[in-house]
mmCIF file of N, CA and C in Angstrom:
data_model
loop_
_atom_site.group_PDB
_atom_site.id
_atom_site.type_symbol
_atom_site.label_atom_id
_atom_site.label_comp_id
_atom_site.label_asym_id
_atom_site.label_seq_id
_atom_site.Cartn_x
_atom_site.Cartn_y
_atom_site.Cartn_z
ATOM 1 N N MET A 274 -16.980 -7.871 -1.128
ATOM 2 C CA MET A 274 -15.823 -7.110 -0.822
ATOM 3 C C MET A 274 -14.706 -7.490 -1.829
ATOM 4 N N LYS A 275 -14.050 -6.457 -2.324
ATOM 5 C CA LYS A 275 -12.911 -6.682 -3.255
ATOM 6 C C LYS A 275 -11.673 -7.283 -2.542
ATOM 7 N N GLN A 276 -11.130 -8.213 -3.196
ATOM 8 C CA GLN A 276 -9.844 -8.799 -2.707
ATOM 9 C C GLN A 276 -8.670 -7.903 -3.243
ATOM 10 N N VAL A 277 -7.720 -7.479 -2.430
ATOM 11 C CA VAL A 277 -6.719 -6.582 -2.801
ATOM 12 C C VAL A 277 -5.373 -7.234 -2.543
ATOM 13 N N GLU A 278 -4.553 -7.288 -3.577
ATOM 14 C CA GLU A 278 -3.282 -7.875 -3.439
ATOM 15 C C GLU A 278 -2.070 -6.899 -3.729
ATOM 16 N N LEU A 279 -1.168 -6.790 -2.689
ATOM 17 C CA LEU A 279 0.014 -5.920 -2.976
ATOM 18 C C LEU A 279 1.056 -6.722 -3.741
ATOM 19 N N VAL A 280 1.520 -6.262 -4.888
ATOM 20 C CA VAL A 280 2.283 -7.007 -5.785
ATOM 21 C C VAL A 280 3.736 -7.118 -5.312
ATOM 22 N N ASN A 281 4.117 -5.983 -4.822
ATOM 23 C CA ASN A 281 5.597 -5.777 -4.425
ATOM 24 C C ASN A 281 5.801 -5.492 -2.897
ATOM 25 N N ARG A 282 5.243 -6.405 -2.103
ATOM 26 C CA ARG A 282 5.427 -6.195 -0.629
ATOM 27 C C ARG A 282 6.785 -5.984 -0.167
ATOM 28 N N SER A 283 7.700 -6.786 -0.732
ATOM 29 C CA SER A 283 9.105 -6.783 -0.283
ATOM 30 C C SER A 283 9.692 -5.410 -0.381
ATOM 31 N N VAL A 284 9.375 -4.636 -1.478
ATOM 32 C CA VAL A 284 9.849 -3.322 -1.694
ATOM 33 C C VAL A 284 9.324 -2.501 -0.531
ATOM 34 N N LEU A 285 8.107 -2.553 -0.273
ATOM 35 C CA LEU A 285 7.554 -1.758 0.812
ATOM 36 C C LEU A 285 8.233 -2.011 2.125
ATOM 37 N N GLU A 286 8.428 -3.369 2.341
ATOM 38 C CA GLU A 286 9.089 -3.679 3.618
ATOM 39 C C GLU A 286 10.462 -3.208 3.740
ATOM 40 N N GLU A 287 11.313 -3.263 2.584
ATOM 41 C CA GLU A 287 12.590 -2.610 2.611
ATOM 42 C C GLU A 287 12.658 -1.143 2.986
ATOM 43 N N ARG A 288 11.634 -0.388 2.334
ATOM 44 C CA ARG A 288 11.646 0.999 2.633
ATOM 45 C C ARG A 288 11.236 1.356 4.141
ATOM 46 N N LEU A 289 10.265 0.558 4.629
ATOM 47 C CA LEU A 289 9.932 0.723 6.021
ATOM 48 C C LEU A 289 11.145 0.350 6.945
ATOM 49 N N GLU A 290 11.787 -0.687 6.646
ATOM 50 C CA GLU A 290 12.863 -1.288 7.406
ATOM 51 C C GLU A 290 13.973 -0.182 7.481
ATOM 52 N N SER A 291 14.260 0.502 6.324
ATOM 53 C CA SER A 291 15.310 1.547 6.269
ATOM 54 C C SER A 291 14.986 2.746 7.211
ATOM 55 N N LEU A 292 13.756 2.911 7.513
ATOM 56 C CA LEU A 292 13.284 3.986 8.429
ATOM 57 C C LEU A 292 13.121 3.466 9.825
ATOM 58 N N GLY A 293 13.339 2.127 10.086
ATOM 59 C CA GLY A 293 13.161 1.611 11.401
ATOM 60 C C GLY A 293 11.742 1.426 11.726
ATOM 61 N N LEU A 294 10.790 1.274 10.746
ATOM 62 C CA LEU A 294 9.385 1.116 10.886
ATOM 63 C C LEU A 294 8.756 -0.094 10.427
ATOM 64 N N LEU A 295 9.580 -1.119 10.266
ATOM 65 C CA LEU A 295 9.075 -2.422 9.611
ATOM 66 C C LEU A 295 7.898 -2.950 10.330
ATOM 67 N N GLU A 296 7.838 -2.801 11.678
ATOM 68 C CA GLU A 296 6.646 -3.299 12.466
ATOM 69 C C GLU A 296 5.315 -2.841 11.961
ATOM 70 N N GLY A 297 5.346 -1.656 11.254
ATOM 71 C CA GLY A 297 4.115 -1.071 10.792
ATOM 72 C C GLY A 297 3.615 -1.452 9.507
ATOM 73 N N THR A 298 4.237 -2.470 8.943
ATOM 74 C CA THR A 298 4.000 -3.057 7.557
ATOM 75 C C THR A 298 2.466 -3.318 7.397
ATOM 76 N N GLU A 299 1.986 -4.250 8.378
ATOM 77 C CA GLU A 299 0.647 -4.685 8.344
ATOM 78 C C GLU A 299 -0.302 -3.477 8.342
ATOM 79 N N ARG A 300 -0.105 -2.441 9.262
ATOM 80 C CA ARG A 300 -1.015 -1.355 9.350
ATOM 81 C C ARG A 300 -1.085 -0.619 8.132
ATOM 82 N N VAL A 301 0.091 -0.426 7.394
ATOM 83 C CA VAL A 301 0.148 0.329 6.106
ATOM 84 C C VAL A 301 -0.685 -0.498 5.114
ATOM 85 N N ILE A 302 -0.465 -1.725 4.991
ATOM 86 C CA ILE A 302 -1.208 -2.579 4.022
ATOM 87 C C ILE A 302 -2.748 -2.542 4.272
ATOM 88 N N GLU A 303 -3.085 -2.662 5.481
ATOM 89 C CA GLU A 303 -4.508 -2.670 5.814
ATOM 90 C C GLU A 303 -5.179 -1.249 5.487
ATOM 91 N N ARG A 304 -4.505 -0.208 5.658
ATOM 92 C CA ARG A 304 -4.942 1.174 5.250
ATOM 93 C C ARG A 304 -5.040 1.242 3.688
ATOM 94 N N MET A 305 -4.074 0.639 3.010
ATOM 95 C CA MET A 305 -4.094 0.722 1.622
ATOM 96 C C MET A 305 -5.265 -0.059 1.112
ATOM 97 N N LYS A 306 -5.597 -1.232 1.643
ATOM 98 C CA LYS A 306 -6.656 -2.083 1.187
ATOM 99 C C LYS A 306 -7.979 -1.375 1.487
ATOM 100 N N GLU A 307 -8.119 -0.740 2.625
ATOM 101 C CA GLU A 307 -9.326 0.019 2.870
ATOM 102 C C GLU A 307 -9.533 1.112 1.795
ATOM 103 N N HIS A 308 -8.475 1.842 1.490
ATOM 104 C CA HIS A 308 -8.623 2.860 0.477
ATOM 105 C C HIS A 308 -9.057 2.308 -0.865
ATOM 106 N N VAL A 309 -8.373 1.233 -1.264
ATOM 107 C CA VAL A 309 -8.741 0.614 -2.660
ATOM 108 C C VAL A 309 -10.223 0.213 -2.535
ATOM 109 N N ARG A 310 -10.695 -0.482 -1.524
ATOM 110 C CA ARG A 310 -12.116 -0.934 -1.455
ATOM 111 C C ARG A 310 -13.114 0.154 -1.419
ATOM 112 N N SER A 311 -12.737 1.286 -0.866
ATOM 113 C CA SER A 311 -13.726 2.425 -0.734
ATOM 114 C C SER A 311 -13.633 3.484 -1.693
ATOM 115 N N MET A 312 -12.496 3.658 -2.324
ATOM 116 C CA MET A 312 -12.295 4.975 -3.036
ATOM 117 C C MET A 312 -11.716 4.694 -4.464
ATOM 118 N N VAL A 313 -11.035 3.700 -4.740
ATOM 119 C CA VAL A 313 -10.398 3.481 -5.996
ATOM 120 C C VAL A 313 -11.301 2.983 -7.053
ATOM 121 N N MET A 314 -11.394 3.547 -8.149
ATOM 122 C CA MET A 314 -12.362 3.033 -9.172
ATOM 123 C C MET A 314 -11.764 2.666 -10.458
ATOM 124 N N GLN A 315 -10.481 2.958 -10.752
ATOM 125 C CA GLN A 315 -9.944 2.604 -12.089
ATOM 126 C C GLN A 315 -8.555 2.003 -12.001
ATOM 127 N N LEU A 316 -8.217 1.234 -13.022
ATOM 128 C CA LEU A 316 -6.898 0.786 -13.142
ATOM 129 C C LEU A 316 -5.934 1.959 -13.430
ATOM 130 N N HIS A 317 -4.675 1.778 -12.886
ATOM 131 C CA HIS A 317 -3.590 2.806 -13.081
ATOM 132 C C HIS A 317 -3.895 4.101 -12.308
ATOM 133 N N GLU A 318 -4.798 3.874 -11.330
ATOM 134 C CA GLU A 318 -5.039 5.112 -10.495
ATOM 135 C C GLU A 318 -3.980 5.176 -9.370
ATOM 136 N N VAL A 319 -3.425 6.348 -9.213
ATOM 137 C CA VAL A 319 -2.392 6.575 -8.241
ATOM 138 C C VAL A 319 -3.136 7.161 -7.041
ATOM 139 N N PHE A 320 -2.775 6.661 -5.817
ATOM 140 C CA PHE A 320 -3.351 7.194 -4.634
ATOM 141 C C PHE A 320 -2.381 7.178 -3.418
ATOM 142 N N LEU A 321 -2.698 8.072 -2.500
ATOM 143 C CA LEU A 321 -1.869 8.187 -1.343
ATOM 144 C C LEU A 321 -2.509 7.725 -0.128
ATOM 145 N N VAL A 322 -1.729 7.186 0.851
ATOM 146 C CA VAL A 322 -2.174 6.722 2.138
ATOM 147 C C VAL A 322 -1.182 7.348 3.071
ATOM 148 N N ALA A 323 -1.749 8.021 4.167
ATOM 149 C CA ALA A 323 -0.846 8.525 5.196
ATOM 150 C C ALA A 323 -0.997 7.670 6.527
ATOM 151 N N VAL A 324 0.045 7.462 7.181
ATOM 152 C CA VAL A 324 0.059 6.712 8.382
ATOM 153 C C VAL A 324 1.046 7.335 9.397
ATOM 154 N N ARG A 325 0.663 7.510 10.607
ATOM 155 C CA ARG A 325 1.404 8.166 11.646
ATOM 156 C C ARG A 325 1.992 6.988 12.560
ATOM 157 N N PHE A 326 3.368 7.249 12.833
ATOM 158 C CA PHE A 326 4.037 6.331 13.658
ATOM 159 C C PHE A 326 4.773 7.090 14.830
ATOM 160 N N MET A 327 4.906 6.344 15.855
ATOM 161 C CA MET A 327 5.695 6.916 17.002
ATOM 162 C C MET A 327 7.145 6.242 16.878
ATOM 163 N N LYS A 328 8.172 7.019 16.844
ATOM 164 C CA LYS A 328 9.507 6.490 16.793
ATOM 165 C C LYS A 328 10.378 7.400 17.593
ATOM 166 N N ASN A 329 11.012 6.751 18.563
ATOM 167 C CA ASN A 329 11.951 7.519 19.518
ATOM 168 C C ASN A 329 11.211 8.699 20.125
ATOM 169 N N ASP A 330 10.004 8.457 20.585
ATOM 170 C CA ASP A 330 9.200 9.546 21.150
ATOM 171 C C ASP A 330 8.868 10.734 20.289
ATOM 172 N N LEU A 331 8.940 10.462 19.001
ATOM 173 C CA LEU A 331 8.573 11.521 18.068
ATOM 174 C C LEU A 331 7.492 10.844 17.084
ATOM 175 N N LEU A 332 6.589 11.764 16.679
ATOM 176 C CA LEU A 332 5.507 11.447 15.848
ATOM 177 C C LEU A 332 6.003 11.589 14.309
ATOM 178 N N GLU A 333 5.913 10.602 13.580
ATOM 179 C CA GLU A 333 6.338 10.668 12.146
ATOM 180 C C GLU A 333 5.148 10.418 11.297
ATOM 181 N N THR A 334 4.949 11.304 10.288
ATOM 182 C CA THR A 334 3.839 10.904 9.330
ATOM 183 C C THR A 334 4.483 10.472 8.130
ATOM 184 N N VAL A 335 4.075 9.224 7.573
ATOM 185 C CA VAL A 335 4.676 8.795 6.364
ATOM 186 C C VAL A 335 3.561 8.595 5.463
ATOM 187 N N ARG A 336 3.778 9.157 4.205
ATOM 188 C CA ARG A 336 2.914 9.052 3.111
ATOM 189 C C ARG A 336 3.431 8.055 2.081
ATOM 190 N N PHE A 337 2.439 7.198 1.586
ATOM 191 C CA PHE A 337 2.845 6.153 0.688
ATOM 192 C C PHE A 337 2.012 6.328 -0.573
ATOM 193 N N ALA A 338 2.643 6.201 -1.755
ATOM 194 C CA ALA A 338 1.983 6.243 -2.984
ATOM 195 C C ALA A 338 1.881 4.880 -3.588
ATOM 196 N N PHE A 339 0.693 4.533 -3.985
ATOM 197 C CA PHE A 339 0.434 3.222 -4.572
ATOM 198 C C PHE A 339 -0.366 3.458 -5.937
ATOM 199 N N THR A 340 -0.382 2.454 -6.799
ATOM 200 C CA THR A 340 -1.171 2.587 -7.954
ATOM 201 C C THR A 340 -1.833 1.103 -8.217
ATOM 202 N N THR A 341 -3.038 1.086 -8.842
ATOM 203 C CA THR A 341 -3.618 -0.146 -9.143
ATOM 204 C C THR A 341 -3.092 -0.608 -10.548
ATOM 205 N N THR A 342 -3.079 -1.820 -10.799
ATOM 206 C CA THR A 342 -2.561 -2.390 -12.110
ATOM 207 C C THR A 342 -3.108 -3.533 -12.462
ATOM 208 N N GLU A 343 -3.009 -3.916 -13.739
ATOM 209 C CA GLU A 343 -3.480 -5.217 -14.196
ATOM 210 C C GLU A 343 -2.603 -6.342 -13.842
ATOM 211 N N HIS A 344 -3.051 -7.519 -13.607
ATOM 212 C CA HIS A 344 -2.227 -8.700 -13.366
ATOM 213 C C HIS A 344 -1.675 -9.193 -14.661
ATOM 214 N N ASP A 345 -0.414 -9.573 -14.649
ATOM 215 C CA ASP A 345 0.184 -10.068 -15.913
ATOM 216 C C ASP A 345 -0.431 -11.378 -16.381
ATOM 217 N N ASP A 346 -1.043 -12.183 -15.493
ATOM 218 C CA ASP A 346 -1.584 -13.532 -15.876
ATOM 219 C C ASP A 346 -3.012 -13.548 -15.349
ATOM 220 N N PRO A 347 -3.995 -12.969 -16.156
ATOM 221 C CA PRO A 347 -5.382 -13.069 -15.651
ATOM 222 C C PRO A 347 -5.938 -14.507 -15.635
ATOM 223 N N PRO A 348 -6.925 -14.721 -14.734
ATOM 224 C CA PRO A 348 -7.423 -16.161 -14.597
ATOM 225 C C PRO A 348 -8.161 -16.592 -15.886
ATOM 226 N N GLU A 349 -8.117 -17.848 -16.213
ATOM 227 C CA GLU A 349 -8.831 -18.366 -17.352
ATOM 228 C C GLU A 349 -10.205 -18.380 -17.204
ATOM 229 N N ASP A 350 -10.702 -18.715 -15.984
ATOM 230 C CA ASP A 350 -12.084 -18.817 -15.651
ATOM 231 C C ASP A 350 -12.650 -17.468 -15.454
ATOM 232 N N GLU A 351 -13.524 -17.014 -16.468
ATOM 233 C CA GLU A 351 -14.090 -15.601 -16.349
ATOM 234 C C GLU A 351 -15.064 -15.436 -15.196
ATOM 235 N N GLY A 352 -15.469 -16.591 -14.576
ATOM 236 C CA GLY A 352 -16.437 -16.480 -13.388
ATOM 237 C C GLY A 352 -15.730 -16.163 -12.178
ATOM 238 N N ILE A 353 -14.470 -16.212 -12.086
ATOM 239 C CA ILE A 353 -13.583 -15.926 -10.921
ATOM 240 C C ILE A 353 -13.267 -14.435 -10.832
ATOM 241 N N GLU A 354 -13.586 -13.811 -9.825
ATOM 242 C CA GLU A 354 -13.384 -12.344 -9.627
ATOM 243 C C GLU A 354 -11.880 -12.200 -9.387
ATOM 244 N N GLU A 355 -11.354 -11.364 -10.213
ATOM 245 C CA GLU A 355 -9.887 -11.114 -10.170
ATOM 246 C C GLU A 355 -9.614 -10.179 -9.017
ATOM 247 N N PRO A 356 -8.585 -10.319 -8.064
ATOM 248 C CA PRO A 356 -8.300 -9.352 -7.078
ATOM 249 C C PRO A 356 -7.776 -8.077 -7.715
ATOM 250 N N VAL A 357 -7.866 -7.002 -7.004
ATOM 251 C CA VAL A 357 -7.278 -5.727 -7.453
ATOM 252 C C VAL A 357 -5.791 -5.820 -7.055
ATOM 253 N N HIS A 358 -5.079 -5.636 -8.132
ATOM 254 C CA HIS A 358 -3.487 -5.655 -7.832
ATOM 255 C C HIS A 358 -3.000 -4.247 -7.663
ATOM 256 N N VAL A 359 -2.206 -4.063 -6.570
ATOM 257 C CA VAL A 359 -1.735 -2.782 -6.311
ATOM 258 C C VAL A 359 -0.144 -2.878 -6.140
ATOM 259 N N VAL A 360 0.472 -1.790 -6.611
ATOM 260 C CA VAL A 360 1.976 -1.721 -6.609
ATOM 261 C C VAL A 360 2.291 -0.515 -5.794
ATOM 262 N N PHE A 361 3.168 -0.791 -4.798
ATOM 263 C CA PHE A 361 3.793 0.266 -4.002
ATOM 264 C C PHE A 361 4.788 1.104 -4.846
ATOM 265 N N LEU A 362 4.664 2.415 -4.873
ATOM 266 C CA LEU A 362 5.541 3.290 -5.696
ATOM 267 C C LEU A 362 6.615 3.953 -4.868
ATOM 268 N N LEU A 363 6.223 4.692 -3.792
ATOM 269 C CA LEU A 363 7.174 5.484 -2.981
ATOM 270 C C LEU A 363 6.631 5.864 -1.770
ATOM 271 N N LEU A 364 7.525 6.345 -0.821
ATOM 272 C CA LEU A 364 7.062 6.888 0.389
ATOM 273 C C LEU A 364 7.796 8.185 0.662
ATOM 274 N N GLU A 365 7.269 9.050 1.505
ATOM 275 C CA GLU A 365 7.946 10.289 2.000
ATOM 276 C C GLU A 365 7.512 10.400 3.450
ATOM 277 N N HIS A 366 8.478 10.752 4.311
ATOM 278 C CA HIS A 366 8.103 10.975 5.682
ATOM 279 C C HIS A 366 8.695 12.185 6.236
ATOM 280 N N GLU A 367 8.015 12.667 7.285
ATOM 281 C CA GLU A 367 8.477 13.901 7.963
ATOM 282 C C GLU A 367 8.425 13.576 9.532
ATOM 283 N N GLU A 368 9.488 14.056 10.140
ATOM 284 C CA GLU A 368 9.483 13.941 11.554
ATOM 285 C C GLU A 368 8.889 15.186 12.155
ATOM 286 N N GLN A 369 8.075 15.051 13.242
ATOM 287 C CA GLN A 369 7.475 16.304 13.812
ATOM 288 C C GLN A 369 7.990 16.418 15.233
#
């Protein structure tokens, strides 16, 4: 199983907090990791993950854009499997 690392988690947390959805951070990250493990094949591939949240008795769909990237400091030991590094790019949400 591929190890997946979100490089800029604090940026994702800031954006979710601004929407009052900070408690959903782990759910978003888990969905992103599942997507990377099952569907992402290349570096610099941009992909979307959609997550639904209940907020104030309203259902909100939030879409997150991520991209895979190379790590700035690759491991020196070539036998170690490098984790897939992911960068959060942006989110959009709609209230229903």
